[in-house]
PDB file of C-alpha atoms in Angstrom:
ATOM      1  CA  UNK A 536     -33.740  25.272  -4.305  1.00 83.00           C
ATOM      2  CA  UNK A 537     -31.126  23.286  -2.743  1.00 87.00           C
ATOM      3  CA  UNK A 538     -28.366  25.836  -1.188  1.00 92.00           C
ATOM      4  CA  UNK A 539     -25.126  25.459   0.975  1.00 95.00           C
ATOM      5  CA  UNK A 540     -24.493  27.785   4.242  1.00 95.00           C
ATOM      6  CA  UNK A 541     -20.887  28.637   6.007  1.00 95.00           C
ATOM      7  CA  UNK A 542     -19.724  30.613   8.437  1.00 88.00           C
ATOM      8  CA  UNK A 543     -18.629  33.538   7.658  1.00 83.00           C
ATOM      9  CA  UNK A 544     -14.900  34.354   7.606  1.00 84.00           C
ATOM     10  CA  UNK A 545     -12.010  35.399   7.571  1.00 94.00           C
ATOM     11  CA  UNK A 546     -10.890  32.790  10.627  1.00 96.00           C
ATOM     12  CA  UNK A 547      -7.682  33.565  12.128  1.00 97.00           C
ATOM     13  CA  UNK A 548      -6.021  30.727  14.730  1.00 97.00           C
ATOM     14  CA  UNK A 549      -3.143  30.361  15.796  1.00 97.00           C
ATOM     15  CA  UNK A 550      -0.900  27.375  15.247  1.00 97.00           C
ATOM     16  CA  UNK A 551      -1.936  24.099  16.745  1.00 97.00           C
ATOM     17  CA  UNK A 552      -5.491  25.423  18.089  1.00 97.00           C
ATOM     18  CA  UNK A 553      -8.691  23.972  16.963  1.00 97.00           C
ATOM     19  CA  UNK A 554     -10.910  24.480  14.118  1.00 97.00           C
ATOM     20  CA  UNK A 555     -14.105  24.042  13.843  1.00 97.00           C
ATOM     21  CA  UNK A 556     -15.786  25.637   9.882  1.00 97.00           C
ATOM     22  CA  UNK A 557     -19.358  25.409  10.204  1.00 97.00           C
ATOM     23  CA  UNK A 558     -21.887  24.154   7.226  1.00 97.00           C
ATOM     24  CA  UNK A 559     -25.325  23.957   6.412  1.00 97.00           C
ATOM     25  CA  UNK A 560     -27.299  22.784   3.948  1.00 96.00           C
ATOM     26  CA  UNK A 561     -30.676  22.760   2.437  1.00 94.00           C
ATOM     27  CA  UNK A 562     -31.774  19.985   0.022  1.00 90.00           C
ATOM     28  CA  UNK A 563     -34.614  17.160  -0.962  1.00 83.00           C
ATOM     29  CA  UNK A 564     -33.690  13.576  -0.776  1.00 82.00           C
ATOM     30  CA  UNK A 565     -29.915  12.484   0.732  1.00 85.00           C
ATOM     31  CA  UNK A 566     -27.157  14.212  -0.909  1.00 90.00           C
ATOM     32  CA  UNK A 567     -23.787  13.839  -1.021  1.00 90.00           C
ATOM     33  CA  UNK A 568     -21.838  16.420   0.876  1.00 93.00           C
ATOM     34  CA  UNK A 569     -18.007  17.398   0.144  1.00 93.00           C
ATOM     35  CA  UNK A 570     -15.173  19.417   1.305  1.00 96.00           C
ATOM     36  CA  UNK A 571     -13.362  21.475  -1.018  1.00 95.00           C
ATOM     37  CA  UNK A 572      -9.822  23.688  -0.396  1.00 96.00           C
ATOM     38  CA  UNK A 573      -8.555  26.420  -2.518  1.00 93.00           C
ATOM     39  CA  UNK A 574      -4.932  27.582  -1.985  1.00 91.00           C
ATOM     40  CA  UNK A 575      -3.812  30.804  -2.961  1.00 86.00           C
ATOM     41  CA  UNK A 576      -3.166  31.364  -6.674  1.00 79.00           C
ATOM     42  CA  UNK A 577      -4.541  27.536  -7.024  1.00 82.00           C
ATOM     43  CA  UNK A 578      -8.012  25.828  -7.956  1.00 83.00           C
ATOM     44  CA  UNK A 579     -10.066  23.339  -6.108  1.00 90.00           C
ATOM     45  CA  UNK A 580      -8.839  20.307  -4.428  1.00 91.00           C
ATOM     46  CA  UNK A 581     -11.635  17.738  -2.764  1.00 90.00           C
ATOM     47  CA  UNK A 582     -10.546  17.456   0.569  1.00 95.00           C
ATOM     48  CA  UNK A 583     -13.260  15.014   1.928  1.00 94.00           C
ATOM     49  CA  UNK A 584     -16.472  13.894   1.244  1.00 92.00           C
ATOM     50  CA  UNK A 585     -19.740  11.774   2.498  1.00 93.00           C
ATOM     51  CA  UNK A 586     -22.367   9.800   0.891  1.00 89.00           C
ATOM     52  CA  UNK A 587     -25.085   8.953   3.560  1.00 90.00           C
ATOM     53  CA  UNK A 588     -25.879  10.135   6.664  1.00 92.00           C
ATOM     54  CA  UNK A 589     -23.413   9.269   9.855  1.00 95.00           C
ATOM     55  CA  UNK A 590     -20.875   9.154   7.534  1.00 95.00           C
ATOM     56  CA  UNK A 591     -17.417  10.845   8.369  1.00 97.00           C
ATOM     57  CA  UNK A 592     -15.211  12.210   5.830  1.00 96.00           C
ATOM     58  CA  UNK A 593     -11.588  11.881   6.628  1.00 97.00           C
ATOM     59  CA  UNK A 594      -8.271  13.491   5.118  1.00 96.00           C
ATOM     60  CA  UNK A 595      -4.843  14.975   6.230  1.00 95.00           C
ATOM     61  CA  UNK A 596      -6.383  15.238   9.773  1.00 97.00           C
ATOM     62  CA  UNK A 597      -9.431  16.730   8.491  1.00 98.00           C
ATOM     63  CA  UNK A 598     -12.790  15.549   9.593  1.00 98.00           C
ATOM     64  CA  UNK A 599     -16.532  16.128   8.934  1.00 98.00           C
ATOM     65  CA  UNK A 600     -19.883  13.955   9.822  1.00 97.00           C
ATOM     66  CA  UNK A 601     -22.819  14.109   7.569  1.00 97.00           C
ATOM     67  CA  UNK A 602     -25.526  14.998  10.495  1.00 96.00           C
ATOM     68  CA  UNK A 603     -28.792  14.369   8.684  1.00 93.00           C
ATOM     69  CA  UNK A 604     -30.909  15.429  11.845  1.00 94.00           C
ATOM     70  CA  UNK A 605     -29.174  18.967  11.605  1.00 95.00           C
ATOM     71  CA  UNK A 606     -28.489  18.926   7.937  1.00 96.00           C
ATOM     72  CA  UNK A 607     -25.050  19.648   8.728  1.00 97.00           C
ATOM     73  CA  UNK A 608     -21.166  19.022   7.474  1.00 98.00           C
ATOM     74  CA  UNK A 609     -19.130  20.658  10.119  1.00 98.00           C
ATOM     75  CA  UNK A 610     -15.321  20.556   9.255  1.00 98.00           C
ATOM     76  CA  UNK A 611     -12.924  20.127  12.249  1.00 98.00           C
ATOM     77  CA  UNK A 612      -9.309  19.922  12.599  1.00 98.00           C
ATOM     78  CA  UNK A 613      -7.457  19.343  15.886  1.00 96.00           C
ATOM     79  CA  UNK A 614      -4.517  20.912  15.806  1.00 96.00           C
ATOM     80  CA  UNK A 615      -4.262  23.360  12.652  1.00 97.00           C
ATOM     81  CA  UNK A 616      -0.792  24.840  10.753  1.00 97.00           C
ATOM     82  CA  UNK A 617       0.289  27.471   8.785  1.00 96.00           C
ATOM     83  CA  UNK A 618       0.100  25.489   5.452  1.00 95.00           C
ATOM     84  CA  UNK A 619      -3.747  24.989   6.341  1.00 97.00           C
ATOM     85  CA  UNK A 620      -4.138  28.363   5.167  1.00 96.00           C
ATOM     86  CA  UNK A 621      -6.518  28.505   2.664  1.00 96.00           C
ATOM     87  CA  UNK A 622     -10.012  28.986   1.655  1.00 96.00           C
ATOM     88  CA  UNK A 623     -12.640  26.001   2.709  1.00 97.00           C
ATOM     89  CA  UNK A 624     -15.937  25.503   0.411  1.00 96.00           C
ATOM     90  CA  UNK A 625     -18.559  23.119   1.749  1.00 96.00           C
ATOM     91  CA  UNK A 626     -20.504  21.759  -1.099  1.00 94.00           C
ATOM     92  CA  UNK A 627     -23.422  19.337  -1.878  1.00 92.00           C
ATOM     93  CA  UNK A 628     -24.411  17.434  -4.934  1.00 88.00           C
ATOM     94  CA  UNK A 629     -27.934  16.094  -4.865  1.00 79.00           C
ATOM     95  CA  UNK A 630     -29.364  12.999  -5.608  1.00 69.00           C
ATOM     96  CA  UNK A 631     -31.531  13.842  -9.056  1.00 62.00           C
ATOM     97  CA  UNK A 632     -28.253  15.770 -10.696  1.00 61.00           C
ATOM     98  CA  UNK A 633     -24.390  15.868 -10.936  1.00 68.00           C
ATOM     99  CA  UNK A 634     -23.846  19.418 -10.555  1.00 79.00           C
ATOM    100  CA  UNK A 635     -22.393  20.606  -7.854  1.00 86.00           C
ATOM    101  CA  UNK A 636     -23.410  23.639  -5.379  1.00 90.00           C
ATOM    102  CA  UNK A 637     -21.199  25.420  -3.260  1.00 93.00           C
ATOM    103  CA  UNK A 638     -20.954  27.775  -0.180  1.00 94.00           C
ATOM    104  CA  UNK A 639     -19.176  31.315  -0.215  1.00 93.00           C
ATOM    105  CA  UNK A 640     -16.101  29.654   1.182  1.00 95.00           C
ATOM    106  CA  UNK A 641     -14.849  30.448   4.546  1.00 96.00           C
ATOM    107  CA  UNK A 642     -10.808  31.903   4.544  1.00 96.00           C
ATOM    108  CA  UNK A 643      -8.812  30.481   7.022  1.00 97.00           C
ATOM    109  CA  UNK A 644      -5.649  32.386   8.367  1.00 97.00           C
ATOM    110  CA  UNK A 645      -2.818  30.355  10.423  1.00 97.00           C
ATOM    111  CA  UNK A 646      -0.560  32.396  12.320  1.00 97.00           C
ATOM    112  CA  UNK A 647       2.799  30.551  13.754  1.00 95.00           C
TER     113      UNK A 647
ATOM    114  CA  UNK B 123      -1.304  10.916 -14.666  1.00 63.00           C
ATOM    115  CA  UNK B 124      -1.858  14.196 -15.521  1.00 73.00           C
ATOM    116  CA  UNK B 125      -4.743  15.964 -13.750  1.00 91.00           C
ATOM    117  CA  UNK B 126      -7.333  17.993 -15.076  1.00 94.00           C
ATOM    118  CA  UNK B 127      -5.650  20.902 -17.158  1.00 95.00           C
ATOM    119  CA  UNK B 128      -6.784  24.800 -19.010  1.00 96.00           C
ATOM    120  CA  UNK B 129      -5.773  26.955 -20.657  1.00 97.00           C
ATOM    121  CA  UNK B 130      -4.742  29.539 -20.702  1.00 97.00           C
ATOM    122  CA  UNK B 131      -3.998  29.990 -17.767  1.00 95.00           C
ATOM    123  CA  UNK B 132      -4.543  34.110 -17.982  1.00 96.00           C
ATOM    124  CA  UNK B 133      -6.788  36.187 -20.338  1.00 96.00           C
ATOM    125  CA  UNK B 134      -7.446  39.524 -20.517  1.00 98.00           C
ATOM    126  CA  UNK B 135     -10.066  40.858 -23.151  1.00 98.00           C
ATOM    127  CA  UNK B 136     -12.150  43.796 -23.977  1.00 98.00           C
ATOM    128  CA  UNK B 137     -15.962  44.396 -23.022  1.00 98.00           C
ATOM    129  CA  UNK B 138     -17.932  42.778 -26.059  1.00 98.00           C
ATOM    130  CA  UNK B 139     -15.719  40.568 -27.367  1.00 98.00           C
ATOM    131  CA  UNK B 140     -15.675  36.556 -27.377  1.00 98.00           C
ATOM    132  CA  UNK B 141     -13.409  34.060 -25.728  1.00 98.00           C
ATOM    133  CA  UNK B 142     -12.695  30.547 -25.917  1.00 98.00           C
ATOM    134  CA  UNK B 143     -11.667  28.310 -22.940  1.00 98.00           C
ATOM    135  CA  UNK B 144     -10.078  25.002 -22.845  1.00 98.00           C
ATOM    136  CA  UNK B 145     -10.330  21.985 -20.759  1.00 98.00           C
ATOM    137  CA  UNK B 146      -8.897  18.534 -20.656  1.00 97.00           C
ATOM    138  CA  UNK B 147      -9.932  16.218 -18.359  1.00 96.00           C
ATOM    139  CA  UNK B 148      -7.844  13.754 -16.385  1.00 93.00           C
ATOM    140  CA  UNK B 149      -7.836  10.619 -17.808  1.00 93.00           C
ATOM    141  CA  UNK B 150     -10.398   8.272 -17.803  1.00 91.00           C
ATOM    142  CA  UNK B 151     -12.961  11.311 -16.945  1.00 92.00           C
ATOM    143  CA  UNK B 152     -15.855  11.672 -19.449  1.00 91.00           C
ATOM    144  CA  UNK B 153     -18.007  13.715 -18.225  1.00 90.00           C
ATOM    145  CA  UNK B 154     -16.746  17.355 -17.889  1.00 93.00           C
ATOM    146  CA  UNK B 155     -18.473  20.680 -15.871  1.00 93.00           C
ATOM    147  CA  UNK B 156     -17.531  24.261 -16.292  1.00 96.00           C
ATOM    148  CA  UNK B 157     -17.994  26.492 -13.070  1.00 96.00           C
ATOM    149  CA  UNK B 158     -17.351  30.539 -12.926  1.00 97.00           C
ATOM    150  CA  UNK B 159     -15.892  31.399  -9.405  1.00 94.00           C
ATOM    151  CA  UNK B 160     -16.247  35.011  -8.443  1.00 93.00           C
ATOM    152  CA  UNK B 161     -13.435  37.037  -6.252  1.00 88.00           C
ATOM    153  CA  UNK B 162     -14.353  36.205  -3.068  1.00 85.00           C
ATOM    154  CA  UNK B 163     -17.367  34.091  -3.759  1.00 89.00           C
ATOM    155  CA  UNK B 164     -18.447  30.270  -4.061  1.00 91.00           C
ATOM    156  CA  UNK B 165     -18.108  28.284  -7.712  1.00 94.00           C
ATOM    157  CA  UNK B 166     -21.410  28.870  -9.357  1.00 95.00           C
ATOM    158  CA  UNK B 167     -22.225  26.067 -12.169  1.00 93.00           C
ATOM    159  CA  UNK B 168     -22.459  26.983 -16.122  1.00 96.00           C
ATOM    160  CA  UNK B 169     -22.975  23.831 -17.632  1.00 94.00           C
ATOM    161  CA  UNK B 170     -21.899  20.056 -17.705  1.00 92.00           C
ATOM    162  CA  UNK B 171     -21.053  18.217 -21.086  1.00 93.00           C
ATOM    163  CA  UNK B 172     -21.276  14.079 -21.324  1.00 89.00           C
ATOM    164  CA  UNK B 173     -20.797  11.926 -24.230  1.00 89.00           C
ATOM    165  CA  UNK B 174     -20.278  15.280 -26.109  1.00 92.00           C
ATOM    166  CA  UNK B 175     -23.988  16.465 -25.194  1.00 93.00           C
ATOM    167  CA  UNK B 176     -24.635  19.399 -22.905  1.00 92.00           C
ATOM    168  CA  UNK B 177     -26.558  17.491 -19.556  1.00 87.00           C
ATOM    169  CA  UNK B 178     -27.197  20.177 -17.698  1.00 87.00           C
ATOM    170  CA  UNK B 179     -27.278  23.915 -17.339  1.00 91.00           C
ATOM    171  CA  UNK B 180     -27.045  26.460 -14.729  1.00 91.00           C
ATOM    172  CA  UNK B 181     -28.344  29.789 -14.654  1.00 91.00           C
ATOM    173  CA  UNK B 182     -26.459  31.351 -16.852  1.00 96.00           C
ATOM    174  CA  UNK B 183     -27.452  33.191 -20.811  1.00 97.00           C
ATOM    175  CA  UNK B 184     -27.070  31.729 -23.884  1.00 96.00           C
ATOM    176  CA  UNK B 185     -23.936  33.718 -24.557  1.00 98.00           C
ATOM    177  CA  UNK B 186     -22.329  30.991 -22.412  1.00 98.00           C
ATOM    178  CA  UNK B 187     -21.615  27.876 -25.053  1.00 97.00           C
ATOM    179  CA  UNK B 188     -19.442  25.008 -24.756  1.00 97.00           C
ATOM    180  CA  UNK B 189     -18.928  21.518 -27.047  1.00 96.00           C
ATOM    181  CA  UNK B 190     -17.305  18.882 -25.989  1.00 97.00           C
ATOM    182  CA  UNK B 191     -15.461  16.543 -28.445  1.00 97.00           C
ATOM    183  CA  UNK B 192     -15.170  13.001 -28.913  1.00 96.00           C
ATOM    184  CA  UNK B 193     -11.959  12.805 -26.924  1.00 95.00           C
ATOM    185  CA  UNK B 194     -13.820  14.213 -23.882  1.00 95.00           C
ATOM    186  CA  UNK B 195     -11.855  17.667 -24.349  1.00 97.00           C
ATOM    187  CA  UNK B 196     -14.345  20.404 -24.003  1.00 97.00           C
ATOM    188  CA  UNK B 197     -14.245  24.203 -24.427  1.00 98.00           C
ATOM    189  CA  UNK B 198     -15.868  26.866 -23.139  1.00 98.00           C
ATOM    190  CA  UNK B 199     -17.202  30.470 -25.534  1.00 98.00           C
ATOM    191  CA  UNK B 200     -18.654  33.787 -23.836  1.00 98.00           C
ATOM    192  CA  UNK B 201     -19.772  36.010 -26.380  1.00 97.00           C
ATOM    193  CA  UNK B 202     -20.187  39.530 -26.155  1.00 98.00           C
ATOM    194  CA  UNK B 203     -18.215  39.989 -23.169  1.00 98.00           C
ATOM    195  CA  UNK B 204     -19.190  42.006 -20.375  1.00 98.00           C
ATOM    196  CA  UNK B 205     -17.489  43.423 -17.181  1.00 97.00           C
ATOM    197  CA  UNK B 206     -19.151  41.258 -15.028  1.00 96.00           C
ATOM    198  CA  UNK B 207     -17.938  37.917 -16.343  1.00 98.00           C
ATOM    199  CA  UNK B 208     -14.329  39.034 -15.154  1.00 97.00           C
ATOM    200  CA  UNK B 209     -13.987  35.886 -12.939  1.00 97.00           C
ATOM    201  CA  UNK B 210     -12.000  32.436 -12.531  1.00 95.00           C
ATOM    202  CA  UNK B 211     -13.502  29.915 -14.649  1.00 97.00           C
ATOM    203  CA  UNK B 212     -12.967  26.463 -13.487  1.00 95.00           C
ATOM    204  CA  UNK B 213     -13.254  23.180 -15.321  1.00 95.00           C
ATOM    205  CA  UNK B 214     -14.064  19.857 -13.613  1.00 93.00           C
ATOM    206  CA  UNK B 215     -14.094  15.751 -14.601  1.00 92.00           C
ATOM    207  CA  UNK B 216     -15.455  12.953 -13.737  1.00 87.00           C
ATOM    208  CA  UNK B 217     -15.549   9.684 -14.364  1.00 84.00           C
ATOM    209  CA  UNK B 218     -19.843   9.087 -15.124  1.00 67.00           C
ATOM    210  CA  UNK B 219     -22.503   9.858 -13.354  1.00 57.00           C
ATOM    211  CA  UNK B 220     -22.732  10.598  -9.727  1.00 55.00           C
ATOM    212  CA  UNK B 221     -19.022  10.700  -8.970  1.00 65.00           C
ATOM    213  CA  UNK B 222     -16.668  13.039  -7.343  1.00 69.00           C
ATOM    214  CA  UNK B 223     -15.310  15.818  -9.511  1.00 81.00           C
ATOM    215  CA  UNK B 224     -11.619  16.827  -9.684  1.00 87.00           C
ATOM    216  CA  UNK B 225     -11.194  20.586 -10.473  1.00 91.00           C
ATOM    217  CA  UNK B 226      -8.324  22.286 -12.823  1.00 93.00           C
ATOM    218  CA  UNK B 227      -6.508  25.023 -12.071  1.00 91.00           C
ATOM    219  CA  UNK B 228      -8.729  27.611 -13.737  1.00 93.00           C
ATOM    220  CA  UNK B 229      -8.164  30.453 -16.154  1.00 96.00           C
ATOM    221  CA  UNK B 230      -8.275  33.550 -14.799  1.00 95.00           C
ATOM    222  CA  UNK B 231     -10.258  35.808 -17.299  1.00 98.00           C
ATOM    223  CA  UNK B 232     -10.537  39.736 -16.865  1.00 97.00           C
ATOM    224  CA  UNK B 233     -12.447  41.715 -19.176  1.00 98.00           C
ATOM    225  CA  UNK B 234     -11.818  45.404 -19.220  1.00 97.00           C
TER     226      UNK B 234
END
């Protein structure tokens, strides 16, 4: 069945370095691919998403391209902060249903 | 515009006994998902209620119900309770098919 792979964490960086969360996926037909974030003590918040291939998500300095060759959703940030702390999910929702199917989550730590 | 809300927004119960979970959606949202999220683990899909019919299921028992009512509300019942379903259980809307989901806080439910 369709299934969603991340790196495993935790991730510790210090402020203003680079971050890179890698994603996989596995799925039939072209789904849509998201990025969610989970704050401490907090639920889900869609961070950004893509609908076709070559499409790049975009938010609060976030990025990830929908890489249909590699059936990858990398998420990138260049220059990270301590209120980036959180947990990252990738996630997919297929093209023949509306649920949605996440990854473990990879934690991020941001150290001033 | 309020956002997706539950309640409560803590539970604690005892092993075999039921429990009901709310949900509103955010406005305009009619179609409304339930996920379980596991400490330290990836939202895993229960079910997904639209136009107050259950759409889809995940792999979960039967003890896991929900309804959802004509003003898109929906609730959530576990019967006989075990030790295992001690997780966050997070409600989602939408607006339709094939759209993005926004995500409620959760309730945190621990069953001792």
């Amino acid at each position: 069945g369709d299934s969603v792979t991340q790196m495993e964490g935790p991730v510790t960086l210090s402020e203003e370095a680079f971050l890179t969360i890698n994603c996989t996926y596995t799925a039939t037909g072209y789904p849509s691919l998201f990025w969610y974030v989970q704050y401490p003590g907090e639920g889900l918040q869609l961070l950004l998403k893509a609908t076709k291939a070559d499409d790049k998500g975009s938010n609060k300095g976030f990025e990830a391209t929908y890489r249909k060759e590699t059936t990858s959703f990398h998420l990138e940030k260049g220059s990270v902060q301590v209120s980036d702390s959180a947990v990252y999910f990738c996630a997919l929702r297929g093209t023949s249903y509306d649920k949605v199917i996440f990854g473990p989550g990879t934690s991020l730590s941001v150290i001033p | 515009d309020a956002g997706v809300t539950q309640s409560p927004t803590h539970l604690i119960k005892t092993r075999g006994q039921q429990v009901t979970l709310r949900c509103s959606p955010k406005s305009g949202h009619d179609t409304v998902s339930w996920y379980q999220q596991a400490l330290g683990q990836g939202p895993q899909f229960i079910f997904q209620y639209y136009e107050e019919e259950e759409r889809q299921r995940g792999n979960f028992p039967d003890r896991f119900s929900g309804h959802q009512f004509p003003n898109y509300s929906s609730e959530l019942n576990v019967n006989a309770l075990l030790l295992g379903d001690s997780a966050l259980y997070l409600c989602a809307s939408s607006r339709g098919a094939g759209q993005g989901e926004y995500f409620g806080p959760g309730t945190r439910l621990t069953v001792t």
